[in-house]
Amino acid sequence: MNNSATTRTITKIALEYNGNDKGTAEMVSSNCLLSSIPEGQYLEMKTVAERNPKVKKWALTGYISQPDEIGRKLKDKEFAEIARKALGKVGVTANNQFRLDIHNSTKQKHIHFIVNRIDISGKCTIKSHDIGKRFGEAVREVCKEKELLTDVEIGIQKKAEMLKNLSEALKTTDNFNDLILIMKERGFEVQLSTNVKDGISGMRIVMEKDKNHQTERIYKAGYKLSEISNQLKISEIKSLFEVKNAIREAGKSAGNWKEFREYLKKKGFSVRIQYDGGFKANQKNEIRDVWINKLDKTTLNQQKSGLFFQKNVGFSLSAINSDFGDLVQLMTGNEEVKHINNYDGHSKSDKTESVIEIAGELLKDLLKPNYVAPDDEKLRKRKRKSR
């Protein structure tokens, strides 16, 4: 349930707006007001407010808006009761003047309120400090009492639905244009933001059913990617697309895992194959997963673990590619597994490969013309010092 509350000085225009709403407004409750028209009610409120000249922002104004699927089920009296109880929790008493109007001209039915912070005895009963936050908490308390979903609970549900659809869409596409189209088919609008330095730098997702053009200036629908999940960043999505495009091209030109790995290595990626139960030579091995990572160590150190990316390991091909099974079958074919350059995170082959790589680096150092063994180097330095 969206809501807002602020203290300010008002004119008669505020009450006229609340009581009109393109001719669809309906006053559902008022208190300590004799007049039935906005202009007369404003004069009454202003007269009472002048009893406490120290308070300049003497009016409390705001609204409560339920999602369409909930708001349309509530009767006007129930909606008004929610508003009155929430206002009571922030200091509104039986001696405060107020007017409540339900507006129906926009997609979401909502209720507007104008309250005089000064009661009829001249006392300011509503503190201005953190009034928006306190009113939001009050609305949530009332909703829980009435077993209605709060704005926080509704937000959690929507974010979960957005993340689920986004993660599924990312498995089937490798660029932002296609992602936007796929998400639109699922009932979501993806809005991208850009800057000169990074290009695409941010994302906002909006449910199509939540879009309300009449209230865009007041309430921006949808959520930023950072609000939807702290595990998925725009940088990870960009890296994901880069990897998926490289995989797609490798799949076109490679006929087996060896060629697949060599192609990606030329593009700056490493490929590691993980087997069920560890790799066993001279027999058929079932592939559990394939991990793709960048060879660039600088980029590797900067990239943090996310929804799809695992630091120091890379992207899981089974997690990012909806055609993982088809690719495994295509690359494996009838080739004997013992001839494939393998990696298994839970097998001895990983240790063997690491030893070979380390030995290769040491061999390179030995073959360098200026190579000096560690012990000889220490001895030479000691001789220099003694001289």
CSV table of C-alpha atoms in Angstrom, one decimal:
chain,number,residue,atom,x,y,z
A,1,MET,CA,0.0,0.0,0.0
A,2,ASN,CA,1.7,3.2,-1.1
A,3,ASN,CA,1.3,6.3,1.1
A,4,SER,CA,2.6,9.8,1.7
A,5,ALA,CA,2.3,12.4,4.4
A,6,THR,CA,3.8,15.9,4.7
A,7,THR,CA,3.3,19.1,6.7
A,8,ARG,CA,2.8,22.4,4.8
A,9,THR,CA,0.8,25.6,4.6
A,10,ILE,CA,-2.2,25.2,2.3
A,11,THR,CA,-4.7,27.4,0.4
A,12,LYS,CA,-8.3,26.8,-0.5
A,13,ILE,CA,-7.0,25.2,-3.8
A,14,ALA,CA,-5.9,22.1,-1.9
A,15,LEU,CA,-9.3,21.4,-0.6
A,16,GLU,CA,-10.9,22.2,-3.9
A,17,TYR,CA,-8.6,19.7,-5.6
A,18,ASN,CA,-9.3,17.0,-3.0
A,19,GLY,CA,-13.0,17.6,-3.4
A,20,ASN,CA,-13.0,17.4,-7.2
A,21,ASP,CA,-10.6,14.9,-8.9
A,22,LYS,CA,-12.2,15.6,-12.4
A,23,GLY,CA,-15.6,15.3,-10.9
A,24,THR,CA,-15.0,11.7,-9.5
A,25,ALA,CA,-14.0,12.6,-5.9
A,26,GLU,CA,-16.2,11.5,-3.1
A,27,MET,CA,-15.9,12.9,0.5
A,28,VAL,CA,-16.2,9.9,2.8
A,29,SER,CA,-15.4,11.5,6.1
A,30,SER,CA,-14.9,14.9,7.8
A,31,ASN,CA,-14.5,16.1,11.4
A,32,CYS,CA,-15.2,19.4,13.2
A,33,LEU,CA,-16.2,21.1,10.0
A,34,LEU,CA,-19.6,22.9,9.6
A,35,SER,CA,-19.4,23.8,5.9
A,36,SER,CA,-19.9,21.2,3.2
A,37,ILE,CA,-18.0,23.1,0.5
A,38,PRO,CA,-14.1,23.2,0.2
A,39,GLU,CA,-13.9,27.0,0.4
A,40,GLY,CA,-15.9,27.2,3.6
A,41,GLN,CA,-14.0,24.4,5.1
A,42,TYR,CA,-10.7,26.1,4.3
A,43,LEU,CA,-11.8,29.3,6.1
A,44,GLU,CA,-12.8,27.2,9.2
A,45,MET,CA,-9.4,25.4,9.2
A,46,LYS,CA,-7.5,28.7,8.8
A,47,THR,CA,-9.4,30.3,11.7
A,48,VAL,CA,-8.5,27.5,14.0
A,49,ALA,CA,-4.8,27.4,12.8
A,50,GLU,CA,-4.4,31.0,13.7
A,51,ARG,CA,-5.0,30.1,17.4
A,52,ASN,CA,-1.4,28.8,17.3
A,53,PRO,CA,0.7,31.4,15.3
A,54,LYS,CA,3.9,29.5,16.2
A,55,VAL,CA,3.1,26.7,13.8
A,56,LYS,CA,3.5,27.9,10.2
A,57,LYS,CA,3.0,24.6,8.4
A,58,TRP,CA,-0.4,23.9,10.0
A,59,ALA,CA,-1.8,21.3,7.6
A,60,LEU,CA,-1.0,17.6,7.2
A,61,THR,CA,-1.7,16.4,3.7
A,62,GLY,CA,-1.1,13.1,1.9
A,63,TYR,CA,-2.7,10.0,0.5
A,64,ILE,CA,-3.0,6.2,0.8
A,65,SER,CA,-3.1,4.1,-2.3
A,66,GLN,CA,-3.8,0.4,-2.5
A,67,PRO,CA,-2.7,-1.8,-5.4
A,68,ASP,CA,-5.6,-2.2,-7.9
A,69,GLU,CA,-6.2,-5.8,-7.0
A,70,ILE,CA,-6.7,-4.9,-3.3
A,71,GLY,CA,-8.1,-1.4,-3.5
A,72,ARG,CA,-11.1,-2.3,-5.7
A,73,LYS,CA,-12.1,-4.9,-3.2
A,74,LEU,CA,-12.2,-2.5,-0.3
A,75,LYS,CA,-15.5,-0.6,0.3
A,76,ASP,CA,-15.2,3.2,0.7
A,77,LYS,CA,-16.0,3.0,4.4
A,78,GLU,CA,-13.3,0.4,5.0
A,79,PHE,CA,-10.8,2.6,3.1
A,80,ALA,CA,-11.8,5.6,5.2
A,81,GLU,CA,-11.5,3.6,8.4
A,82,ILE,CA,-7.9,2.6,7.5
A,83,ALA,CA,-7.0,6.3,6.9
A,84,ARG,CA,-8.6,7.5,10.2
A,85,LYS,CA,-6.9,4.8,12.3
A,86,ALA,CA,-3.5,5.5,10.7
A,87,LEU,CA,-4.0,9.3,11.2
A,88,GLY,CA,-4.9,8.6,14.8
A,89,LYS,CA,-1.6,6.8,15.3
A,90,VAL,CA,0.4,9.9,14.3
A,91,GLY,CA,-1.5,12.3,16.6
A,92,VAL,CA,-4.9,13.2,15.0
A,93,THR,CA,-7.6,13.4,17.7
A,94,ALA,CA,-11.3,13.9,17.9
A,95,ASN,CA,-10.7,17.7,18.1
A,96,ASN,CA,-8.7,18.0,14.9
A,97,GLN,CA,-10.4,19.2,11.7
A,98,PHE,CA,-9.9,16.9,8.7
A,99,ARG,CA,-11.5,15.9,5.4
A,100,LEU,CA,-11.0,12.6,3.6
A,101,ASP,CA,-11.8,12.2,-0.2
A,102,ILE,CA,-11.6,9.0,-2.3
A,103,HIS,CA,-10.3,9.6,-5.8
A,104,ASN,CA,-11.3,7.2,-8.7
A,105,SER,CA,-10.0,9.0,-11.8
A,106,THR,CA,-6.7,7.1,-11.8
A,107,LYS,CA,-6.0,3.4,-12.1
A,108,GLN,CA,-5.4,2.8,-8.4
A,109,LYS,CA,-8.2,4.0,-6.2
A,110,HIS,CA,-6.7,6.2,-3.4
A,111,ILE,CA,-7.8,8.3,-0.5
A,112,HIS,CA,-6.5,11.9,0.1
A,113,PHE,CA,-6.6,13.6,3.4
A,114,ILE,CA,-6.2,17.2,4.7
A,115,VAL,CA,-5.8,17.6,8.5
A,116,ASN,CA,-5.4,20.6,10.6
A,117,ARG,CA,-2.5,20.0,13.0
A,118,ILE,CA,-3.9,22.6,15.4
A,119,ASP,CA,-6.9,21.3,17.3
A,120,ILE,CA,-9.9,23.4,18.3
A,121,SER,CA,-8.2,24.4,21.6
A,122,GLY,CA,-5.1,25.7,19.8
A,123,LYS,CA,-2.8,22.8,20.5
A,124,CYS,CA,-0.6,21.3,17.8
A,125,THR,CA,-1.2,17.5,18.2
A,126,ILE,CA,0.9,16.2,15.2
A,127,LYS,CA,4.7,16.4,15.3
A,128,SER,CA,6.3,17.2,12.0
A,129,HIS,CA,9.5,15.2,12.7
A,130,ASP,CA,9.7,12.1,10.4
A,131,ILE,CA,6.0,12.4,9.7
A,132,GLY,CA,6.2,10.6,6.3
A,133,LYS,CA,8.1,7.6,7.9
A,134,ARG,CA,5.8,7.5,11.0
A,135,PHE,CA,2.7,7.7,8.9
A,136,GLY,CA,3.9,4.8,6.6
A,137,GLU,CA,4.6,2.7,9.7
A,138,ALA,CA,1.1,3.6,11.0
A,139,VAL,CA,-0.6,2.5,7.8
A,140,ARG,CA,1.3,-0.9,7.9
A,141,GLU,CA,0.2,-1.5,11.5
A,142,VAL,CA,-3.5,-0.9,10.5
A,143,CYS,CA,-3.1,-3.2,7.5
A,144,LYS,CA,-1.7,-6.0,9.6
A,145,GLU,CA,-4.6,-5.5,12.1
A,146,LYS,CA,-7.0,-5.9,9.2
A,147,GLU,CA,-5.0,-8.8,7.7
A,148,LEU,CA,-4.2,-6.8,4.5
A,149,LEU,CA,-0.9,-6.9,2.7
A,150,THR,CA,1.3,-3.9,3.5
A,151,ASP,CA,3.3,-2.0,0.9
A,152,VAL,CA,6.5,-3.7,2.1
A,153,GLU,CA,5.0,-7.2,1.8
A,154,ILE,CA,3.6,-6.4,-1.7
A,155,GLY,CA,7.0,-5.0,-2.7
A,156,ILE,CA,8.7,-8.2,-1.6
A,157,GLN,CA,6.3,-10.3,-3.6
A,158,LYS,CA,6.8,-8.2,-6.7
A,159,LYS,CA,10.6,-8.1,-6.4
A,160,ALA,CA,10.7,-11.9,-6.1
A,161,GLU,CA,8.5,-12.2,-9.2
A,162,MET,CA,10.7,-9.8,-11.1
A,163,LEU,CA,13.9,-11.5,-10.2
A,164,LYS,CA,12.5,-14.9,-11.1
A,165,ASN,CA,11.4,-13.7,-14.6
A,166,LEU,CA,14.6,-11.8,-15.1
A,167,SER,CA,16.9,-14.7,-14.3
A,168,GLU,CA,14.8,-17.0,-16.5
A,169,ALA,CA,14.9,-14.5,-19.4
A,170,LEU,CA,18.7,-14.1,-19.0
A,171,LYS,CA,19.1,-17.8,-19.7
A,172,THR,CA,17.5,-17.5,-23.1
A,173,THR,CA,19.1,-14.3,-24.4
A,174,ASP,CA,22.5,-12.8,-25.0
A,175,ASN,CA,21.8,-9.0,-25.5
A,176,PHE,CA,19.8,-6.2,-23.9
A,177,ASN,CA,17.4,-5.7,-26.9
A,178,ASP,CA,16.2,-9.3,-26.8
A,179,LEU,CA,16.0,-9.2,-23.0
A,180,ILE,CA,13.6,-6.2,-23.2
A,181,LEU,CA,11.4,-8.0,-25.7
A,182,ILE,CA,11.3,-11.3,-23.7
A,183,MET,CA,10.5,-9.4,-20.4
A,184,LYS,CA,7.7,-7.5,-22.2
A,185,GLU,CA,6.2,-10.8,-23.3
A,186,ARG,CA,6.2,-11.8,-19.6
A,187,GLY,CA,4.4,-8.6,-18.6
A,188,PHE,CA,7.4,-6.4,-17.5
A,189,GLU,CA,9.0,-3.2,-18.9
A,190,VAL,CA,12.8,-3.0,-18.7
A,191,GLN,CA,14.1,0.5,-18.5
A,192,LEU,CA,17.8,1.0,-19.1
A,193,SER,CA,19.9,4.0,-18.0
A,194,THR,CA,23.3,4.9,-19.6
A,195,ASN,CA,26.2,7.1,-19.1
A,196,VAL,CA,29.3,8.1,-21.1
A,197,LYS,CA,31.8,6.1,-19.1
A,198,ASP,CA,30.1,2.7,-18.8
A,199,GLY,CA,27.4,2.7,-21.5
A,200,ILE,CA,24.5,0.8,-20.0
A,201,SER,CA,24.8,1.6,-16.3
A,202,GLY,CA,21.5,0.7,-14.6
A,203,MET,CA,18.2,-1.0,-14.9
A,204,ARG,CA,14.6,-0.5,-13.7
A,205,ILE,CA,11.8,-3.1,-14.0
A,206,VAL,CA,8.2,-2.2,-14.0
A,207,MET,CA,5.2,-4.5,-14.0
A,208,GLU,CA,3.0,-3.5,-17.0
A,209,LYS,CA,-0.2,-3.8,-14.8
A,210,ASP,CA,1.3,-1.3,-12.3
A,211,LYS,CA,1.9,1.5,-14.8
A,212,ASN,CA,-0.2,4.5,-14.1
A,213,HIS,CA,0.4,7.5,-16.4
A,214,GLN,CA,-1.8,9.8,-14.3
A,215,THR,CA,0.5,9.4,-11.2
A,216,GLU,CA,4.0,9.1,-12.8
A,217,ARG,CA,5.1,12.5,-11.3
A,218,ILE,CA,4.0,11.5,-7.8
A,219,TYR,CA,4.9,7.9,-7.7
A,220,LYS,CA,7.4,6.2,-10.0
A,221,ALA,CA,6.4,2.6,-10.5
A,222,GLY,CA,8.8,-0.4,-10.5
A,223,TYR,CA,12.1,-1.1,-8.8
A,224,LYS,CA,15.8,-0.5,-9.6
A,225,LEU,CA,17.9,-3.7,-10.1
A,226,SER,CA,19.7,-2.9,-6.9
A,227,GLU,CA,16.4,-2.9,-5.0
A,228,ILE,CA,15.3,-6.2,-6.6
A,229,SER,CA,18.4,-8.1,-5.7
A,230,ASN,CA,21.8,-7.3,-4.2
A,231,GLN,CA,23.2,-10.4,-5.8
A,232,LEU,CA,22.7,-9.3,-9.4
A,233,LYS,CA,24.4,-6.1,-10.8
A,234,ILE,CA,24.3,-4.6,-14.3
A,235,SER,CA,28.1,-5.4,-14.6
A,236,GLU,CA,27.4,-9.1,-14.1
A,237,ILE,CA,24.7,-9.0,-16.8
A,238,LYS,CA,27.0,-7.4,-19.2
A,239,SER,CA,29.8,-10.0,-18.5
A,240,LEU,CA,27.1,-12.7,-18.8
A,241,PHE,CA,26.2,-11.5,-22.3
A,242,GLU,CA,29.8,-11.3,-23.3
A,243,VAL,CA,30.4,-14.9,-22.2
A,244,LYS,CA,27.2,-16.2,-23.9
A,245,ASN,CA,28.1,-14.5,-27.2
A,246,ALA,CA,31.5,-16.2,-27.1
A,247,ILE,CA,29.9,-19.5,-26.3
A,248,ARG,CA,27.5,-19.2,-29.2
A,249,GLU,CA,30.3,-18.4,-31.6
A,250,ALA,CA,32.3,-21.3,-30.2
A,251,GLY,CA,29.4,-23.7,-30.7
A,252,LYS,CA,29.2,-22.8,-34.4
A,253,SER,CA,32.9,-23.5,-35.2
A,254,ALA,CA,33.9,-26.2,-32.7
A,255,GLY,CA,33.1,-29.9,-33.1
A,256,ASN,CA,34.3,-31.2,-29.8
A,257,TRP,CA,35.4,-30.0,-26.3
A,258,LYS,CA,39.0,-29.6,-27.3
A,259,GLU,CA,38.2,-27.3,-30.2
A,260,PHE,CA,35.6,-25.5,-28.0
A,261,ARG,CA,38.1,-24.8,-25.3
A,262,GLU,CA,40.8,-23.7,-27.7
A,263,TYR,CA,38.4,-21.3,-29.5
A,264,LEU,CA,37.3,-19.7,-26.2
A,265,LYS,CA,40.9,-19.4,-25.0
A,266,LYS,CA,41.7,-17.3,-28.1
A,267,LYS,CA,38.8,-15.0,-27.1
A,268,GLY,CA,40.2,-14.6,-23.6
A,269,PHE,CA,38.2,-17.3,-21.7
A,270,SER,CA,39.1,-20.5,-19.8
A,271,VAL,CA,36.9,-23.6,-19.9
A,272,ARG,CA,36.7,-26.1,-17.1
A,273,ILE,CA,34.6,-29.3,-17.3
A,274,GLN,CA,33.2,-30.8,-14.1
A,275,TYR,CA,32.1,-34.5,-14.1
A,276,ASP,CA,29.8,-36.5,-11.9
A,277,GLY,CA,31.8,-38.4,-9.4
A,278,GLY,CA,35.1,-37.2,-10.8
A,279,PHE,CA,36.8,-37.9,-14.1
A,280,LYS,CA,37.7,-41.6,-14.7
A,281,ALA,CA,40.0,-42.5,-17.6
A,282,ASN,CA,39.0,-44.9,-20.4
A,283,GLN,CA,35.3,-44.8,-19.7
A,284,LYS,CA,32.3,-42.7,-20.3
A,285,ASN,CA,32.0,-39.7,-18.0
A,286,GLU,CA,28.8,-37.8,-17.4
A,287,ILE,CA,29.4,-34.0,-17.5
A,288,ARG,CA,27.8,-32.2,-14.5
A,289,ASP,CA,28.7,-28.6,-15.5
A,290,VAL,CA,31.1,-26.5,-17.6
A,291,TRP,CA,32.6,-23.3,-16.1
A,292,ILE,CA,33.6,-20.3,-18.2
A,293,ASN,CA,35.8,-17.6,-16.9
A,294,LYS,CA,37.9,-14.7,-18.1
A,295,LEU,CA,41.7,-15.2,-18.4
A,296,ASP,CA,42.3,-11.5,-17.6
A,297,LYS,CA,43.3,-11.6,-14.0
A,298,THR,CA,42.6,-7.9,-13.4
A,299,THR,CA,39.0,-8.3,-14.5
A,300,LEU,CA,38.8,-11.5,-12.5
A,301,ASN,CA,39.8,-9.8,-9.3
A,302,GLN,CA,37.4,-6.9,-9.8
A,303,GLN,CA,34.4,-9.2,-10.5
A,304,LYS,CA,32.5,-10.2,-7.3
A,305,SER,CA,30.3,-13.3,-6.9
A,306,GLY,CA,26.7,-12.7,-7.9
A,307,LEU,CA,23.6,-14.5,-9.0
A,308,PHE,CA,25.3,-16.3,-11.9
A,309,PHE,CA,29.0,-15.5,-11.4
A,310,GLN,CA,31.2,-17.3,-8.9
A,311,LYS,CA,34.5,-15.6,-8.1
A,312,ASN,CA,37.6,-17.6,-9.1
A,313,VAL,CA,35.4,-20.1,-10.9
A,314,GLY,CA,33.4,-18.1,-13.4
A,315,PHE,CA,30.0,-18.7,-15.0
A,316,SER,CA,28.2,-22.0,-14.7
A,317,LEU,CA,27.1,-23.0,-18.2
A,318,SER,CA,24.2,-25.0,-16.9
A,319,ALA,CA,22.9,-21.9,-15.0
A,320,ILE,CA,23.2,-19.4,-17.8
A,321,ASN,CA,22.4,-21.5,-20.9
A,322,SER,CA,18.9,-22.9,-21.4
A,323,ASP,CA,20.4,-25.2,-24.2
A,324,PHE,CA,23.1,-26.6,-21.9
A,325,GLY,CA,22.1,-30.2,-22.5
A,326,ASP,CA,22.1,-29.8,-26.3
A,327,LEU,CA,25.5,-28.2,-26.2
A,328,VAL,CA,27.0,-31.0,-24.1
A,329,GLN,CA,25.6,-33.6,-26.6
A,330,LEU,CA,26.9,-31.6,-29.6
A,331,MET,CA,30.4,-31.1,-28.2
A,332,THR,CA,30.8,-34.7,-26.8
A,333,GLY,CA,29.4,-36.6,-29.8
A,334,ASN,CA,31.2,-40.0,-30.2
A,335,GLU,CA,34.6,-38.6,-29.2
A,336,GLU,CA,36.4,-40.7,-26.6
A,337,VAL,CA,36.4,-38.8,-23.3
A,338,LYS,CA,40.0,-39.7,-22.6
A,339,HIS,CA,41.2,-37.5,-25.4
A,340,ILE,CA,39.4,-34.4,-24.1
A,341,ASN,CA,41.4,-31.8,-22.1
A,342,ASN,CA,39.4,-32.2,-18.9
A,343,TYR,CA,38.9,-30.4,-15.6
A,344,ASP,CA,36.9,-31.7,-12.6
A,345,GLY,CA,36.7,-29.6,-9.4
A,346,HIS,CA,36.4,-32.8,-7.4
A,347,SER,CA,38.9,-35.1,-9.1
A,348,LYS,CA,42.6,-35.7,-9.2
A,349,SER,CA,42.8,-34.3,-12.8
A,350,ASP,CA,42.5,-30.8,-11.4
A,351,LYS,CA,45.5,-31.4,-9.2
A,352,THR,CA,47.4,-33.0,-12.1
A,353,GLU,CA,46.6,-30.0,-14.4
A,354,SER,CA,47.7,-27.6,-11.7
A,355,VAL,CA,51.0,-29.4,-11.2
A,356,ILE,CA,51.7,-29.4,-15.0
A,357,GLU,CA,50.9,-25.7,-15.2
A,358,ILE,CA,53.3,-24.9,-12.3
A,359,ALA,CA,56.0,-27.2,-13.7
A,360,GLY,CA,55.6,-25.4,-17.1
A,361,GLU,CA,56.2,-22.0,-15.5
A,362,LEU,CA,59.2,-23.3,-13.6
A,363,LEU,CA,60.6,-24.8,-16.8
A,364,LYS,CA,60.2,-21.4,-18.6
A,365,ASP,CA,62.3,-19.8,-15.8
A,366,LEU,CA,65.0,-22.4,-16.0
A,367,LEU,CA,65.4,-21.8,-19.8
A,368,LYS,CA,65.8,-18.0,-19.4
A,369,PRO,CA,69.4,-16.9,-20.0
A,370,ASN,CA,69.6,-14.8,-16.9
A,371,TYR,CA,68.1,-17.4,-14.6
A,372,VAL,CA,69.9,-17.9,-11.3
A,373,ALA,CA,69.0,-20.7,-8.8
A,374,PRO,CA,67.7,-19.3,-5.5
A,375,ASP,CA,70.7,-20.7,-3.4
A,376,ASP,CA,73.3,-19.4,-5.8
A,377,GLU,CA,71.6,-16.0,-5.8
A,378,LYS,CA,71.7,-15.8,-1.9
A,379,LEU,CA,75.4,-16.8,-2.0
A,380,ARG,CA,76.2,-14.1,-4.6
A,381,LYS,CA,74.5,-11.4,-2.5
A,382,ARG,CA,76.4,-12.4,0.6
A,383,LYS,CA,79.7,-12.1,-1.3
A,384,ARG,CA,78.8,-8.7,-2.5
A,385,LYS,CA,78.1,-7.5,1.1
A,386,SER,CA,81.4,-9.0,2.4
A,387,ARG,CA,83.3,-7.1,-0.3
